[in-house]
DNA sequence: TTTTAGCACTTAGCTGTTCTGAGTGCTAAC
DNA sequence: GTTAGCACTCAGAACAGCTAAGTGCTAAAA
C-alpha cells in the first residue's frame, strides 16, 4: 500500500509516461508535481514504489515506467475519467446519424467509430442473444432447386441463407417441416430451440416426413448461424501505430488471432469458466484488463478496455478497445461511458421502430 | 535488347535473388551458371545489363539486383512456368472439397486457399455480373413492420436484406409494386434494370401506386448491393512477412488501401479508362504488373499477379496475388494456372446443380 | 524522523575510427 | 572476345570515447 504521496507520484508517472512515451525521471517529476519536494525525496519514494513492484526501470540509470501492477493500482485507485470534449461528443452523434436497417449494422458501425475516435483497435459485440426467442422460420423457393431459408428472432435480427434443396426431400415434406417448426418452436428461446433440435424435433419429424435428415441439416445450419455471436473489429490497422518495428512476427500472430472468431469470446471474458477465481470478472460496466490478465502471451504488452452496456429486453452488449498497456485511460474511460450511452440510445431508437409494445 | 548470354545472366540473377534475397555478385554467378565463363566476363556483361537498365546495384561495390525493367523483361521473355508438385495439387483439391451453398463462398474460399498456399496476399473477384439477369424479386413480411427483400439472379446468387417497411406505403401497394417489378424486369440484365430504375419504372409505379418513393429506395438499395462487386481478400497478414520493419507507416496505408473497396477495381485493371494507351491491359489470362504499372505510389515495391478465368455463361472472374516485386514468379504462375483450373472446375460443379439446361 | 544537497556511479545512445569482406572497374595479357 | 590481376569502393561490424540523463547513497539540515 503506497502512501498518499507515493500514489501521487505514481499517478504523475503514469500521466507523463502516457504523454511522452519516455521513462520519467526524478527531476521531471519535481517540476511537474503539484507539491514542492526535492528530486532526492522523489528518488526515495520511487525506490519504495519500485520495491512494491509498481514501477520499474529499463536499466540501472533510466527513469521509471509504470509496471503492469502499477497500472493496475492506478486503474483501481487513482484514475478518474476525464470529461469528453463537446466536439468529440458531436463527432460521435454525427457518426451515428444514419438510418440502420439491421442491428448488426449498428454494432459494426460502432466498432468503426470507436476505432477512428481513439486510433486503437476496437471489438464490438451486439446485445447477447441469451433470452432471444425464435419468431419465425420460412423457406422461400428460388427458381430451380434453390431455397432461401429465413430465420427471424425477437431481437429483430434476421438470418438468411441460401441452400440447395436436398434431393432426398420433397417440396411437400419441406412445407410440412416448416409448419411443424413454426408450430412447435416459435416463441421459444433460441438456446432451447437448439437443444430441442437435437432430441425431440427429429422424432417428431420422422413421424410425418419420409427422410427428415436433409431438412434438419438445413435448419440446424441456419440456426447455428443465427445464434452465433458476430464480433466486429474496427481499426485493425491501428495495431501498427504502436508496434515496435522489431516484432513483426508477433504482430502477425496478433492479426491472425483477431481473425479467429473462437478466441474473441474468452478475450472479452464471456463464457467465464465457472469457478475460476483467478481471473474473476471485473466489476462495473467498464473494466480494464492488462497483460497477463488477458490470458494470452501475445497480449502481454496490451491492455483491453471493456465496456458492457444493457439494452432493455435484449441483453448485454460489449464494446472494447485493444491497445498498448500504456493508453490514456482517463480519457478513454470517459469516452467509453459517453460512447456506450450514445450506442444504447441508437439501439433503443432502432428497436422502438418495431416494438412499440415494449 | 540483351544478347542471349546476357539474358541468361539476367535470368540467373532473378533466380538467385529470389532465393537468397541478397544482391548477386559475379563470382556467385560464375559458380551457378550452366556455361563456363569467368567472373570478369560476367562483370562485363553485367555492365551492359546495367546500362540497359535491367539490373542495378545498391551501392558502388555491391552485387546486382534486377530492376523493375529487368523483372519486366524476365517476365515477358525469359520466364517459363514451373510445374506444380503433386502434393500441392492435392492440397488445392482438398481445400476446395467442400459443398458450397453460394458462389460467393467459393470466391471467398479461393482467396484463402491461395494465400495459404503462397504466403502472399490474394484478392478474389467472382465471375462478373455483366450479362447476369434478374430472375426474381420478393418481399417477405417479417413480424410487425419489417420485410426481407430478396433478389435472385441468373448466376444463382441471392442478395437478401432486411428493411423497415416505409410507413408511407401500404402493404397493398407493396404487393402491387413487387408484381410490377417481376412482370417488367425479370429476364433483363442487371445493368439494364439499373438504368430502367432511374427512368421508366418510377413513371410506371406512379401510375399504380400512391407514393412509390419508399419502395423505389428499397428496391434500388438491394439492387445496388446485388450488383456490387464483392472482393475477397485473403491472407492480409502475409503483408507483414516481407515488409521492411522501418516502413510501418506505409504498411498501415497499404492495409487501409486494401480495405477500401473503391481502389480494388482499378488495381485489378477493371474499368480501364478508354484510351489510356499508357497502361494497356496485359494480354493472356495471367499477367503480372510491377511497381509503377500499378499506378499507386504505395505499391512501388510490389508486384501483382493477376489471373483471369472464364466461366461459361457467367463471365470472367479474377484472382490475384499481391506480394513484393521479388516473388518466385515461375512457381507462382505455374500455380495460378492450375489453381484457376481447379477453381473453374469447382464453379462448374456448383452451377451444374442448377442449370442443367446450360 | 524526514528532507535535502551533493557526489560518485551507471548506462544508452551518439560519434568517430578502424577493419574486413564482398564486389566492382579497368588494364594488360592471352 | 576472354581472362587474370589489381587497385578501389563501400556497408557493416567492432571498438572506444563522450555526453546526457538518471540513479543510489551519504551526510547535513530542518
XYZ file of C-alpha atoms (C1' of nucleotides) in Angstrom:
776
model
C 0.000 0.000 0.000
C 1.660 3.163 -1.138
C 1.305 6.333 0.912
C -0.699 9.189 -0.423
C 2.390 10.934 -1.692
C 3.648 7.795 -3.367
C 0.300 7.371 -5.063
C 0.509 10.947 -6.291
C 3.924 10.229 -7.764
C 2.699 7.036 -9.370
C -0.232 8.840 -10.958
C 2.108 11.508 -12.266
C 4.472 8.921 -13.701
C 1.554 7.293 -15.498
C 0.402 10.625 -16.826
C 3.770 11.770 -18.086
C 4.724 8.401 -19.469
C 1.483 8.332 -21.443
C 2.153 11.754 -22.849
C 5.777 11.372 -23.758
C 6.273 7.639 -24.083
C 9.584 8.167 -22.280
C 10.669 6.899 -18.863
C 10.152 9.542 -16.201
C 12.985 10.780 -14.010
C 13.013 12.423 -10.608
C 13.786 15.900 -11.894
C 10.962 15.916 -14.375
C 8.634 14.812 -11.629
C 9.859 17.553 -9.313
C 8.921 20.146 -11.926
C 5.554 18.621 -12.711
C 4.236 17.635 -9.309
C 1.825 19.992 -7.590
C 3.711 19.630 -4.272
C 7.146 21.075 -3.607
C 9.558 18.306 -2.772
C 13.107 17.776 -3.912
C 14.213 15.301 -6.523
C 16.085 13.374 -3.828
C 12.897 12.806 -1.888
C 11.194 11.702 -5.040
C 14.001 9.277 -5.662
C 13.495 7.825 -2.218
C 9.782 7.472 -2.793
C 10.364 5.918 -6.165
C 12.672 3.366 -4.586
C 9.753 2.315 -2.390
C 7.339 2.206 -5.328
C 9.812 0.057 -7.146
C 10.138 -2.311 -4.204
C 6.368 -2.631 -4.223
C 6.552 -3.583 -7.875
C 4.506 -0.642 -9.082
C 7.164 0.968 -11.232
C 10.301 -0.287 -12.910
C 13.276 0.839 -14.926
C 14.661 -0.352 -18.206
C 18.235 -0.196 -16.964
C 20.065 0.980 -13.861
C 20.156 4.623 -14.720
C 16.971 5.277 -16.560
C 13.787 6.915 -15.466
C 10.888 4.814 -14.262
C 7.891 3.498 -16.130
C 4.763 2.024 -14.569
C 4.746 -1.765 -14.330
C 1.631 -3.742 -15.120
C 0.947 -3.865 -11.386
C 1.407 -0.113 -11.296
C -1.162 0.380 -13.995
C -3.437 -1.984 -12.159
C -3.153 0.100 -8.985
C -3.594 3.297 -10.936
C -6.710 1.979 -12.617
C -8.208 0.639 -9.401
C -7.476 3.544 -7.093
C -6.231 6.668 -8.767
C -7.826 7.122 -12.130
C -10.740 9.383 -12.635
C -12.424 9.548 -16.008
C -11.910 12.820 -17.740
C -14.747 14.700 -19.298
C -15.193 14.335 -23.008
C -14.917 17.447 -25.114
C -18.090 18.763 -26.733
C -16.707 18.365 -30.211
C -15.898 14.713 -29.587
C -19.443 14.345 -28.425
C -20.833 15.861 -31.581
C -18.491 13.740 -33.696
C -19.957 10.634 -32.148
C -23.504 11.827 -32.593
C -22.776 12.678 -36.193
C -21.160 9.341 -36.954
C -24.182 7.535 -35.574
C -26.559 9.677 -37.555
C -27.573 7.079 -40.095
C -30.653 5.049 -40.561
C -29.716 1.477 -39.859
C -31.649 -1.414 -41.285
C -30.206 -4.117 -39.116
C -28.950 -4.231 -35.584
C -25.686 -5.734 -36.778
C -25.070 -2.650 -38.880
C -25.169 -0.558 -35.739
C -22.778 -2.895 -33.973
C -20.410 -2.856 -36.916
C -20.531 0.878 -37.242
C -19.895 1.293 -33.524
C -16.607 -0.569 -33.881
C -15.550 1.690 -36.719
C -16.495 4.883 -34.984
C -14.731 3.946 -31.793
C -11.520 2.969 -33.516
C -11.486 6.154 -35.562
C -12.056 8.152 -32.439
C -9.305 6.538 -30.440
C -6.789 5.319 -33.008
C -6.874 1.948 -31.357
C -8.436 -1.300 -32.405
C -11.958 -1.952 -31.213
C -14.091 -5.023 -30.851
C -17.858 -4.855 -30.781
C -20.408 -7.485 -29.909
C -24.115 -6.771 -30.028
C -26.618 -7.433 -27.246
C -26.443 -11.070 -26.370
C -28.903 -13.489 -27.746
C -29.473 -15.105 -24.363
C -33.210 -14.613 -23.968
C -33.946 -14.051 -27.594
C -36.752 -16.130 -28.991
C -37.495 -17.542 -32.387
C -40.251 -15.618 -34.082
C -40.414 -17.313 -37.411
C -38.850 -19.589 -39.952
C -39.506 -19.567 -43.682
C -38.306 -21.349 -46.740
C -38.786 -19.437 -49.960
C -38.222 -21.349 -53.193
C -35.990 -19.597 -55.653
C -36.035 -20.799 -59.197
C -34.994 -24.346 -59.956
C -33.962 -26.119 -56.817
C -32.645 -23.432 -54.542
C -34.351 -22.110 -51.467
C -33.599 -19.242 -49.174
C -34.061 -20.036 -45.511
C -35.028 -17.135 -43.306
C -34.919 -17.211 -39.570
C -36.233 -14.261 -37.599
C -35.778 -13.594 -33.908
C -37.457 -11.397 -31.342
C -34.389 -9.153 -31.431
C -35.373 -8.055 -34.888
C -32.365 -9.786 -36.326
C -32.826 -11.883 -39.399
C -30.550 -14.601 -40.676
C -30.992 -15.644 -44.256
C -29.007 -18.213 -46.130
C -29.317 -19.881 -49.471
C -29.440 -23.647 -49.836
C -29.830 -26.215 -52.448
C -32.897 -28.272 -51.724
C -31.736 -31.686 -50.592
C -32.823 -34.009 -53.350
C -33.836 -36.556 -50.780
C -36.797 -34.495 -49.695
C -39.975 -33.491 -51.489
C -41.252 -29.951 -51.522
C -44.374 -31.211 -49.881
C -42.376 -32.525 -46.998
C -40.490 -29.240 -46.794
C -43.699 -27.327 -46.307
C -44.793 -29.730 -43.647
C -41.476 -29.443 -41.896
C -41.599 -25.666 -41.914
C -45.088 -25.770 -40.460
C -44.003 -28.115 -37.717
C -41.040 -25.924 -36.841
C -43.212 -22.851 -36.628
C -45.931 -24.562 -34.627
C -43.606 -26.060 -32.106
C -40.705 -23.693 -31.776
C -41.857 -20.133 -32.348
C -41.754 -18.218 -29.101
C -39.065 -20.382 -27.551
C -35.607 -19.065 -26.684
C -33.003 -19.853 -29.297
C -30.987 -21.930 -26.879
C -33.950 -24.126 -26.136
C -34.628 -24.470 -29.835
C -31.065 -25.635 -30.224
C -31.383 -28.381 -27.660
C -34.802 -29.455 -28.887
C -33.314 -29.752 -32.334
C -31.044 -32.464 -31.065
C -33.642 -34.545 -29.278
C -37.331 -34.008 -29.786
C -37.660 -32.468 -33.209
C -36.022 -35.296 -35.127
C -38.502 -37.713 -33.530
C -41.479 -35.568 -34.419
C -40.337 -35.005 -37.961
C -39.715 -38.685 -38.551
C -43.354 -39.294 -37.794
C -44.539 -37.017 -40.577
C -41.723 -36.965 -43.082
C -40.051 -39.644 -45.107
C -36.451 -38.548 -44.654
C -36.016 -35.561 -42.399
C -32.221 -35.532 -42.347
C -31.702 -33.081 -45.179
C -34.112 -30.648 -43.692
C -32.657 -30.967 -40.228
C -29.192 -30.188 -41.526
C -30.509 -27.134 -43.274
C -32.445 -25.829 -40.304
C -29.586 -26.586 -37.962
C -27.198 -24.711 -40.166
C -29.224 -21.550 -40.372
C -29.973 -21.746 -36.665
C -26.319 -22.056 -35.835
C -25.538 -19.001 -37.897
C -28.352 -17.031 -36.325
C -27.239 -17.921 -32.817
C -23.565 -17.300 -33.418
C -22.083 -14.205 -31.910
C -20.865 -11.840 -34.562
C -17.911 -9.829 -33.499
C -16.962 -6.790 -35.453
C -13.451 -5.487 -35.311
C -12.670 -1.937 -36.279
C -9.355 -0.280 -36.986
C -7.222 -3.387 -37.229
C -4.515 -1.361 -38.902
C -4.211 0.794 -35.806
C -2.273 -2.077 -34.301
C 0.577 -0.878 -36.476
C 0.598 2.501 -34.770
C 2.255 1.399 -31.601
C 4.022 -1.793 -32.555
C 7.739 -1.816 -32.117
C 9.158 -2.338 -35.529
C 11.197 -5.313 -34.413
C 8.413 -7.685 -33.571
C 6.658 -8.085 -36.880
C 6.217 -11.757 -36.174
C 4.251 -11.175 -33.032
C 2.210 -8.592 -34.814
C 1.363 -11.075 -37.493
C 0.283 -13.614 -34.931
C -1.852 -10.990 -33.303
C -3.546 -10.173 -36.565
C -4.307 -13.804 -37.086
C -5.545 -14.057 -33.523
C -8.103 -11.351 -34.107
C -9.330 -13.110 -37.208
C -10.039 -16.248 -35.266
C -13.568 -15.854 -34.030
C -13.024 -18.590 -31.494
C -10.661 -16.615 -29.269
C -12.697 -13.456 -29.026
C -15.266 -14.687 -26.520
C -12.624 -15.606 -23.981
C -10.792 -12.388 -24.688
C -13.883 -10.425 -23.820
C -14.404 -12.600 -20.774
C -17.587 -14.186 -21.952
C -18.222 -17.782 -21.020
C -16.201 -17.482 -17.858
C -15.137 -20.878 -16.606
C -17.384 -21.359 -13.623
C -15.149 -21.407 -10.580
C -12.082 -19.643 -11.840
C -11.370 -17.269 -9.037
C -8.086 -16.470 -10.725
C -9.469 -14.038 -13.272
C -12.708 -13.018 -11.734
C -14.991 -10.932 -13.870
C -14.262 -7.289 -13.370
C -16.994 -5.325 -11.742
C -18.647 -2.246 -13.112
C -19.712 -1.594 -16.652
C -16.231 -0.534 -17.730
C -13.245 -2.629 -16.845
C -9.661 -2.806 -17.910
C -7.546 -5.891 -18.149
C -3.823 -5.775 -18.686
C -1.089 -8.087 -19.875
C -1.273 -11.406 -18.067
C -4.890 -10.850 -17.183
C -5.748 -11.370 -20.829
C -4.537 -14.962 -20.683
C -2.663 -14.808 -23.919
C 1.051 -14.490 -24.225
C 0.686 -12.483 -27.415
C -1.115 -9.817 -25.468
C 1.468 -9.418 -22.721
C 2.062 -5.790 -23.686
C -1.541 -4.954 -24.397
C -4.481 -3.633 -22.493
C -8.156 -4.152 -23.117
C -10.812 -1.699 -22.027
C -14.154 -3.431 -21.969
C -17.488 -1.655 -21.649
C -20.707 -3.554 -21.124
C -23.994 -1.953 -21.855
C -27.508 -3.079 -21.259
C -30.353 -2.835 -23.710
C -33.725 -3.498 -22.076
C -35.410 -6.705 -23.263
C -32.391 -7.551 -25.387
C -29.469 -8.240 -23.142
C -25.915 -7.108 -22.696
C -23.658 -5.866 -25.425
C -19.949 -5.348 -25.243
C -17.582 -2.946 -26.895
C -13.877 -2.917 -26.223
C -10.672 -1.111 -27.065
C -7.461 -3.021 -27.579
C -4.248 -1.079 -27.333
C -0.851 -0.988 -25.661
C -0.603 -1.272 -21.902
C 0.074 2.412 -21.861
C -3.070 4.120 -23.029
C -4.651 7.392 -21.898
C -7.086 5.510 -19.711
C -8.513 8.582 -18.117
C -9.742 9.958 -21.414
C -10.642 6.626 -22.888
C -12.817 5.581 -19.984
C -14.595 8.897 -20.038
C -15.098 8.399 -23.727
C -16.377 4.874 -23.343
C -19.037 5.960 -20.863
C -20.342 8.532 -23.250
C -19.984 6.244 -26.211
C -21.991 3.379 -24.802
C -24.696 5.840 -23.781
C -24.944 7.022 -27.365
C -24.802 3.496 -28.669
C -27.587 2.353 -26.383
C -29.629 5.365 -27.370
C -29.207 4.468 -31.011
C -30.223 0.911 -30.308
C -33.382 1.929 -28.496
C -34.165 4.181 -31.404
C -33.796 1.173 -33.653
C -35.861 -1.195 -31.550
C -38.575 1.325 -30.863
C -39.396 1.215 -34.527
C -40.566 -2.331 -34.100
C -41.532 -2.998 -30.532
C -43.830 -0.213 -29.560
C -45.331 -2.679 -27.129
C -42.191 -2.910 -25.046
C 17.982 -5.884 -76.431
C 20.284 -8.081 -74.403
C 22.195 -10.879 -76.092
C 21.376 -14.472 -75.376
C 24.137 -14.740 -72.812
C 23.097 -11.525 -71.126
C 19.553 -12.826 -70.906
C 20.861 -15.999 -69.327
C 22.716 -13.956 -66.749
C 19.659 -11.819 -66.070
C 17.510 -14.890 -65.549
C 20.078 -16.303 -63.174
C 20.250 -13.082 -61.211
C 16.486 -13.125 -60.858
C 16.550 -16.728 -59.722
C 19.297 -16.306 -57.147
C 17.978 -13.005 -55.867
C 14.599 -14.583 -55.324
C 16.149 -17.450 -53.424
C 18.526 -15.536 -51.232
C 17.120 -12.036 -51.121
C 20.721 -10.811 -51.481
C 22.337 -8.897 -54.324
C 24.146 -11.252 -56.676
C 27.825 -10.892 -57.464
C 29.895 -12.021 -60.408
C 31.591 -14.877 -58.544
C 28.341 -16.393 -57.367
C 27.049 -16.215 -60.912
C 30.160 -17.890 -62.248
C 29.555 -20.860 -59.968
C 25.856 -21.096 -60.703
C 25.682 -20.503 -64.427
C 25.458 -23.544 -66.695
C 28.089 -22.092 -69.042
C 31.756 -21.760 -68.158
C 32.783 -18.148 -68.294
C 34.956 -16.185 -65.943
C 33.740 -13.683 -63.373
C 35.420 -10.892 -65.325
C 33.374 -11.687 -68.406
C 30.279 -11.745 -66.286
C 31.211 -8.361 -64.892
C 31.491 -7.010 -68.405
C 28.116 -8.421 -69.345
C 26.579 -7.056 -66.182
C 27.898 -3.613 -67.016
C 25.924 -3.807 -70.248
C 22.813 -5.054 -68.500
C 23.106 -2.183 -66.093
C 23.461 0.312 -68.914
C 20.261 -1.104 -70.395
C 18.549 -0.517 -67.064
C 17.779 -4.151 -66.436
C 19.811 -4.570 -63.284
C 21.117 -2.182 -60.683
C 23.273 -2.013 -57.574
C 22.548 -0.623 -54.153
C 25.964 0.987 -53.920
C 29.162 1.089 -55.972
C 30.556 -2.165 -54.765
C 27.587 -4.379 -54.211
C 26.167 -7.205 -56.267
C 23.358 -6.550 -58.702
C 19.634 -6.917 -58.259
C 17.049 -6.893 -61.021
C 15.412 -3.539 -61.636
C 11.703 -3.279 -62.305
C 12.530 -3.135 -66.004
C 14.647 -6.239 -65.520
C 11.765 -8.093 -63.967
C 9.572 -6.860 -66.773
C 11.965 -8.276 -69.366
C 12.309 -11.510 -67.421
C 8.550 -11.901 -67.221
C 7.975 -11.087 -70.875
C 10.779 -13.105 -72.428
C 12.561 -15.458 -70.105
C 10.184 -16.919 -67.569
C 8.698 -20.301 -68.000
C 6.111 -21.515 -65.504
C 7.345 -24.370 -63.391
C 5.305 -27.472 -62.886
C 3.358 -27.719 -59.676
C 4.194 -30.553 -57.349
C 1.626 -33.310 -56.966
C 1.195 -32.668 -53.265
C 0.416 -29.008 -53.904
C -2.140 -30.196 -56.369
C -3.788 -32.477 -53.865
C -3.695 -29.724 -51.232
C -5.690 -27.490 -53.531
C -8.170 -30.197 -54.382
C -8.577 -30.979 -50.725
C -9.113 -27.352 -49.721
C -11.814 -26.998 -52.336
C -13.515 -30.179 -51.247
C -16.493 -28.599 -49.561
C -20.060 -28.260 -50.523
C -20.673 -24.602 -51.157
C -24.101 -23.063 -50.891
C -23.318 -19.789 -52.568
C -20.987 -18.756 -55.331
C -19.526 -16.076 -53.109
C -18.431 -18.733 -50.650
C -16.338 -20.329 -53.366
C -14.814 -16.993 -54.289
C -14.038 -16.226 -50.677
C -12.547 -19.627 -50.055
C -10.409 -19.338 -53.178
C -8.769 -16.232 -51.750
C -7.998 -18.025 -48.520
C -6.617 -21.119 -50.157
C -4.396 -19.174 -52.493
C -2.942 -17.016 -49.761
C -2.261 -20.024 -47.571
C -0.586 -21.749 -50.453
C 1.665 -18.877 -51.387
C 2.142 -16.915 -48.174
C 1.176 -13.799 -50.036
C -1.968 -11.735 -50.006
C -4.621 -12.632 -52.514
C -7.603 -10.839 -53.982
C -10.516 -12.688 -55.486
C -13.434 -11.443 -57.522
C -16.111 -13.792 -58.782
C -17.327 -14.054 -62.367
C -18.524 -10.683 -63.446
C -22.140 -9.825 -63.396
C -22.064 -8.351 -66.862
C -24.660 -10.486 -68.608
C -26.385 -11.687 -65.478
C -30.129 -11.281 -65.477
C -32.676 -10.691 -62.784
C -34.657 -13.840 -62.130
C -36.865 -12.721 -59.315
C -37.642 -10.245 -56.594
C -39.609 -10.944 -53.423
C -40.658 -9.110 -50.341
C -41.391 -11.324 -47.383
C -43.085 -9.673 -44.410
C -41.444 -10.443 -41.093
C -43.441 -9.741 -37.991
C -44.509 -6.207 -37.239
C -43.261 -3.872 -39.910
C -40.110 -5.438 -41.205
C -39.668 -7.071 -44.549
C -36.861 -9.050 -46.074
C -36.187 -8.201 -49.684
C -34.776 -11.000 -51.792
C -33.260 -10.519 -55.184
C -32.190 -13.538 -57.206
C -30.073 -13.547 -60.349
C -29.401 -15.997 -63.119
C -25.961 -16.565 -61.638
C -27.583 -18.321 -58.740
C -26.540 -15.565 -56.415
C -29.066 -14.225 -53.992
C -28.967 -10.929 -52.199
C -31.202 -10.543 -49.199
C -31.518 -7.547 -46.953
C -33.835 -6.551 -44.192
C -35.794 -3.309 -44.301
C -38.319 -1.492 -42.300
C -41.443 -1.002 -44.361
C -41.646 2.666 -45.273
C -44.671 3.928 -43.384
C -45.632 5.942 -46.379
C -46.616 2.893 -48.316
C -49.416 0.385 -47.814
C -48.832 -3.335 -47.920
C -51.287 -3.485 -50.757
C -49.134 -1.145 -52.770
C -46.064 -3.151 -51.903
C -47.557 -6.266 -53.382
C -48.514 -4.383 -56.482
C -45.042 -2.952 -56.789
C -43.422 -6.346 -56.448
C -45.706 -7.713 -59.129
C -44.847 -4.886 -61.476
C -41.126 -5.374 -60.917
C -41.369 -9.056 -61.647
C -43.564 -8.609 -64.712
C -41.398 -5.977 -66.260
C -37.875 -6.692 -65.200
C -37.368 -10.400 -64.772
C -35.135 -11.738 -67.515
C -33.389 -8.442 -68.112
C -29.684 -7.911 -67.454
C -28.974 -6.297 -64.130
C -27.380 -3.290 -65.767
C -30.475 -2.646 -67.797
C -32.605 -2.999 -64.699
C -30.447 -0.372 -63.098
C -30.980 2.146 -65.837
C -34.678 1.416 -66.135
C -34.955 2.014 -62.417
C -33.906 5.578 -62.973
C -36.251 6.391 -65.823
C -39.136 4.174 -66.720
C -40.008 2.312 -63.563
C -40.744 5.374 -61.440
C -43.210 6.527 -64.093
C -44.962 3.180 -64.225
C -45.155 2.871 -60.482
C -46.564 6.330 -60.065
C -49.451 5.298 -62.215
C -50.458 2.468 -59.915
C -49.162 3.472 -56.532
C -49.840 6.389 -54.277
C -46.282 7.117 -53.207
C -43.664 4.894 -54.781
C -40.596 6.616 -53.384
C -40.149 4.419 -50.331
C -40.389 1.299 -52.396
C -38.018 2.591 -55.029
C -35.388 3.364 -52.434
C -35.698 -0.108 -51.055
C -35.518 -1.854 -54.392
C -32.684 0.363 -55.519
C -30.751 -0.409 -52.385
C -30.996 -4.163 -52.659
C -30.239 -3.954 -56.373
C -27.157 -1.926 -55.732
C -25.925 -4.473 -53.260
C -26.644 -7.342 -55.587
C -24.817 -5.703 -58.480
C -21.818 -4.591 -56.453
C -18.602 -6.471 -56.984
C -17.561 -8.241 -53.864
C -13.842 -8.580 -53.498
C -12.479 -11.028 -51.049
C -9.018 -10.576 -49.687
C -7.165 -13.473 -48.152
C -4.026 -13.503 -46.050
C -3.828 -9.812 -45.313
C -1.384 -10.545 -42.548
C 1.047 -12.012 -45.044
C 1.875 -8.432 -45.944
C 3.859 -8.426 -42.738
C 6.082 -11.230 -43.962
C 8.145 -9.190 -46.328
C 7.709 -5.662 -45.069
C 10.850 -3.876 -44.049
C 10.425 -3.121 -40.404
C 11.127 0.550 -40.915
C 8.143 1.459 -43.006
C 5.281 0.678 -40.696
C 3.514 3.793 -41.853
C 3.459 2.698 -45.463
C 2.309 -0.697 -44.360
C -0.552 0.851 -42.481
C -1.574 2.865 -45.506
C -1.447 -0.278 -47.575
C -3.714 -2.094 -45.166
C -6.177 0.729 -45.345
C -5.881 0.752 -49.101
C -6.942 -2.861 -49.310
C -9.936 -2.169 -47.116
C -11.162 0.498 -49.491
C -13.323 -1.354 -51.950
C -13.146 1.573 -54.310
C -9.488 1.124 -55.234
C -9.598 -2.578 -55.930
C -11.232 -2.391 -59.367
C -8.544 -0.125 -60.736
C -5.881 -2.213 -59.064
C -7.149 -5.269 -60.881
C -7.344 -3.276 -64.092
C -11.088 -3.411 -64.392
C -12.856 -0.402 -65.826
C -9.875 0.605 -67.868
C -10.062 4.254 -68.877
C -10.928 4.031 -72.536
C -7.976 5.424 -74.426
C -5.221 5.064 -71.898
C -2.520 3.559 -74.004
C -0.140 4.136 -71.110
C -1.152 1.085 -69.098
C -2.667 -1.114 -71.680
C -4.437 -4.202 -70.446
C -1.983 -7.059 -70.232
C -2.653 -9.904 -72.604
C -3.107 -13.543 -71.725
C -5.032 -14.992 -68.836
C -2.175 -14.499 -66.390
C -0.382 -11.196 -66.268
C 1.999 -9.507 -63.902
C 2.204 -5.836 -63.173
C 5.055 -4.314 -61.229
C 5.727 -1.136 -59.302
C 4.769 1.888 -61.365
C 2.465 -0.144 -63.521
C 0.138 -0.443 -60.556
C -0.496 3.291 -60.560
C -0.179 3.679 -56.856
C 2.827 5.057 -55.087
C 2.212 2.793 -52.123
C 2.736 -0.187 -54.351
C 6.060 0.904 -55.828
C 7.806 -2.137 -54.344
C 5.015 -4.582 -55.026
C 4.003 -6.887 -57.796
C 0.568 -8.172 -58.688
C -0.031 -11.429 -60.486
C -3.480 -11.406 -61.986
C -5.217 -14.452 -63.409
C -8.451 -14.182 -65.336
C -10.650 -17.181 -65.786
C -13.730 -17.714 -67.789
C -16.852 -19.460 -66.623
C -19.234 -20.250 -69.457
C -22.497 -18.297 -69.377
C -21.309 -16.374 -66.335
C -18.397 -14.225 -67.350
C -14.854 -13.561 -66.259
C -13.557 -13.910 -62.759
C -10.269 -12.667 -61.421
C -7.911 -13.870 -58.773
C -4.666 -12.151 -57.935
C -1.604 -12.384 -55.755
C -0.101 -9.291 -54.214
C 3.474 -9.525 -53.000
C 6.893 -7.899 -53.206
C 8.403 -7.168 -56.596
C 10.647 -10.114 -55.999
C 8.440 -13.173 -55.984
C 9.101 -16.663 -57.321
C 7.132 -15.893 -60.454
C 7.993 -19.101 -62.159
C 6.366 -21.209 -59.482
C 3.553 -18.794 -58.807
C 2.448 -18.585 -62.406
C 2.521 -22.337 -62.721
C 0.458 -22.481 -59.579
C -2.022 -19.909 -60.784
C -2.692 -21.830 -63.969
C -3.506 -24.934 -62.032
C -5.402 -23.040 -59.404
C -7.767 -21.275 -61.767
C -8.423 -24.584 -63.495
C -9.475 -26.094 -60.196
C -11.475 -23.034 -59.298
C -13.333 -23.057 -62.591
C -13.980 -26.761 -62.185
C -15.466 -26.118 -58.783
C -17.637 -23.371 -60.159
C -18.998 -25.546 -62.935
C -19.722 -28.179 -60.349
C -21.676 -25.564 -58.461
C -23.597 -24.177 -61.407
C -24.355 -27.579 -62.852
C -26.506 -28.212 -59.839
C -28.875 -25.539 -61.045
C -28.547 -25.029 -64.748
C -28.740 -28.441 -66.278
C -30.080 -26.681 -69.335
C -26.834 -24.873 -69.994
C 12.490 11.462 11.698
C 12.117 13.493 7.303
C 14.028 16.152 3.732
C 17.610 17.882 1.034
C 22.155 18.853 -1.273
C 25.931 16.772 -3.185
C 28.529 13.424 -5.420
C 30.143 9.154 -7.396
C 28.424 5.862 -10.432
C 25.792 3.609 -14.358
C 24.055 3.233 -18.859
C 22.003 4.152 -23.587
C 22.984 6.243 -27.435
C 25.715 9.037 -30.337
C 30.145 9.856 -32.805
C 34.215 8.709 -34.921
C 37.742 5.278 -36.202
C 39.361 1.121 -37.950
C 38.999 -3.212 -40.189
C 37.138 -6.714 -43.131
C 34.657 -8.931 -46.865
C 32.366 -8.728 -50.974
C 32.270 -6.882 -55.120
C 33.465 -3.696 -58.838
C 36.002 -1.394 -62.925
C 39.883 -1.271 -65.512
C 44.154 -2.701 -67.750
C 47.069 -5.714 -69.918
C 47.959 -10.213 -71.410
C 46.051 -14.412 -73.630
C 36.416 -11.877 -77.241
C 38.022 -13.652 -72.832
C 40.589 -13.815 -68.679
C 43.828 -12.821 -64.689
C 45.192 -9.430 -61.677
C 44.935 -5.431 -59.013
C 43.511 -1.074 -57.072
C 39.473 0.809 -55.353
C 34.850 1.343 -53.019
C 31.507 0.699 -49.693
C 28.451 -1.407 -45.996
C 28.599 -3.215 -41.774
C 30.756 -4.885 -37.647
C 33.663 -3.917 -33.743
C 35.504 -0.775 -30.691
C 36.497 3.374 -27.923
C 35.247 7.842 -26.162
C 31.950 11.097 -24.863
C 27.579 13.047 -23.192
C 23.093 13.378 -21.088
C 20.016 11.627 -18.041
C 19.258 9.497 -14.112
C 20.272 6.734 -10.009
C 21.765 5.355 -5.014
C 23.905 6.719 -1.102
C 25.784 9.680 2.485
C 25.823 13.325 5.463
C 23.991 17.566 6.776
C 19.822 20.485 7.541
C 15.067 21.017 9.070
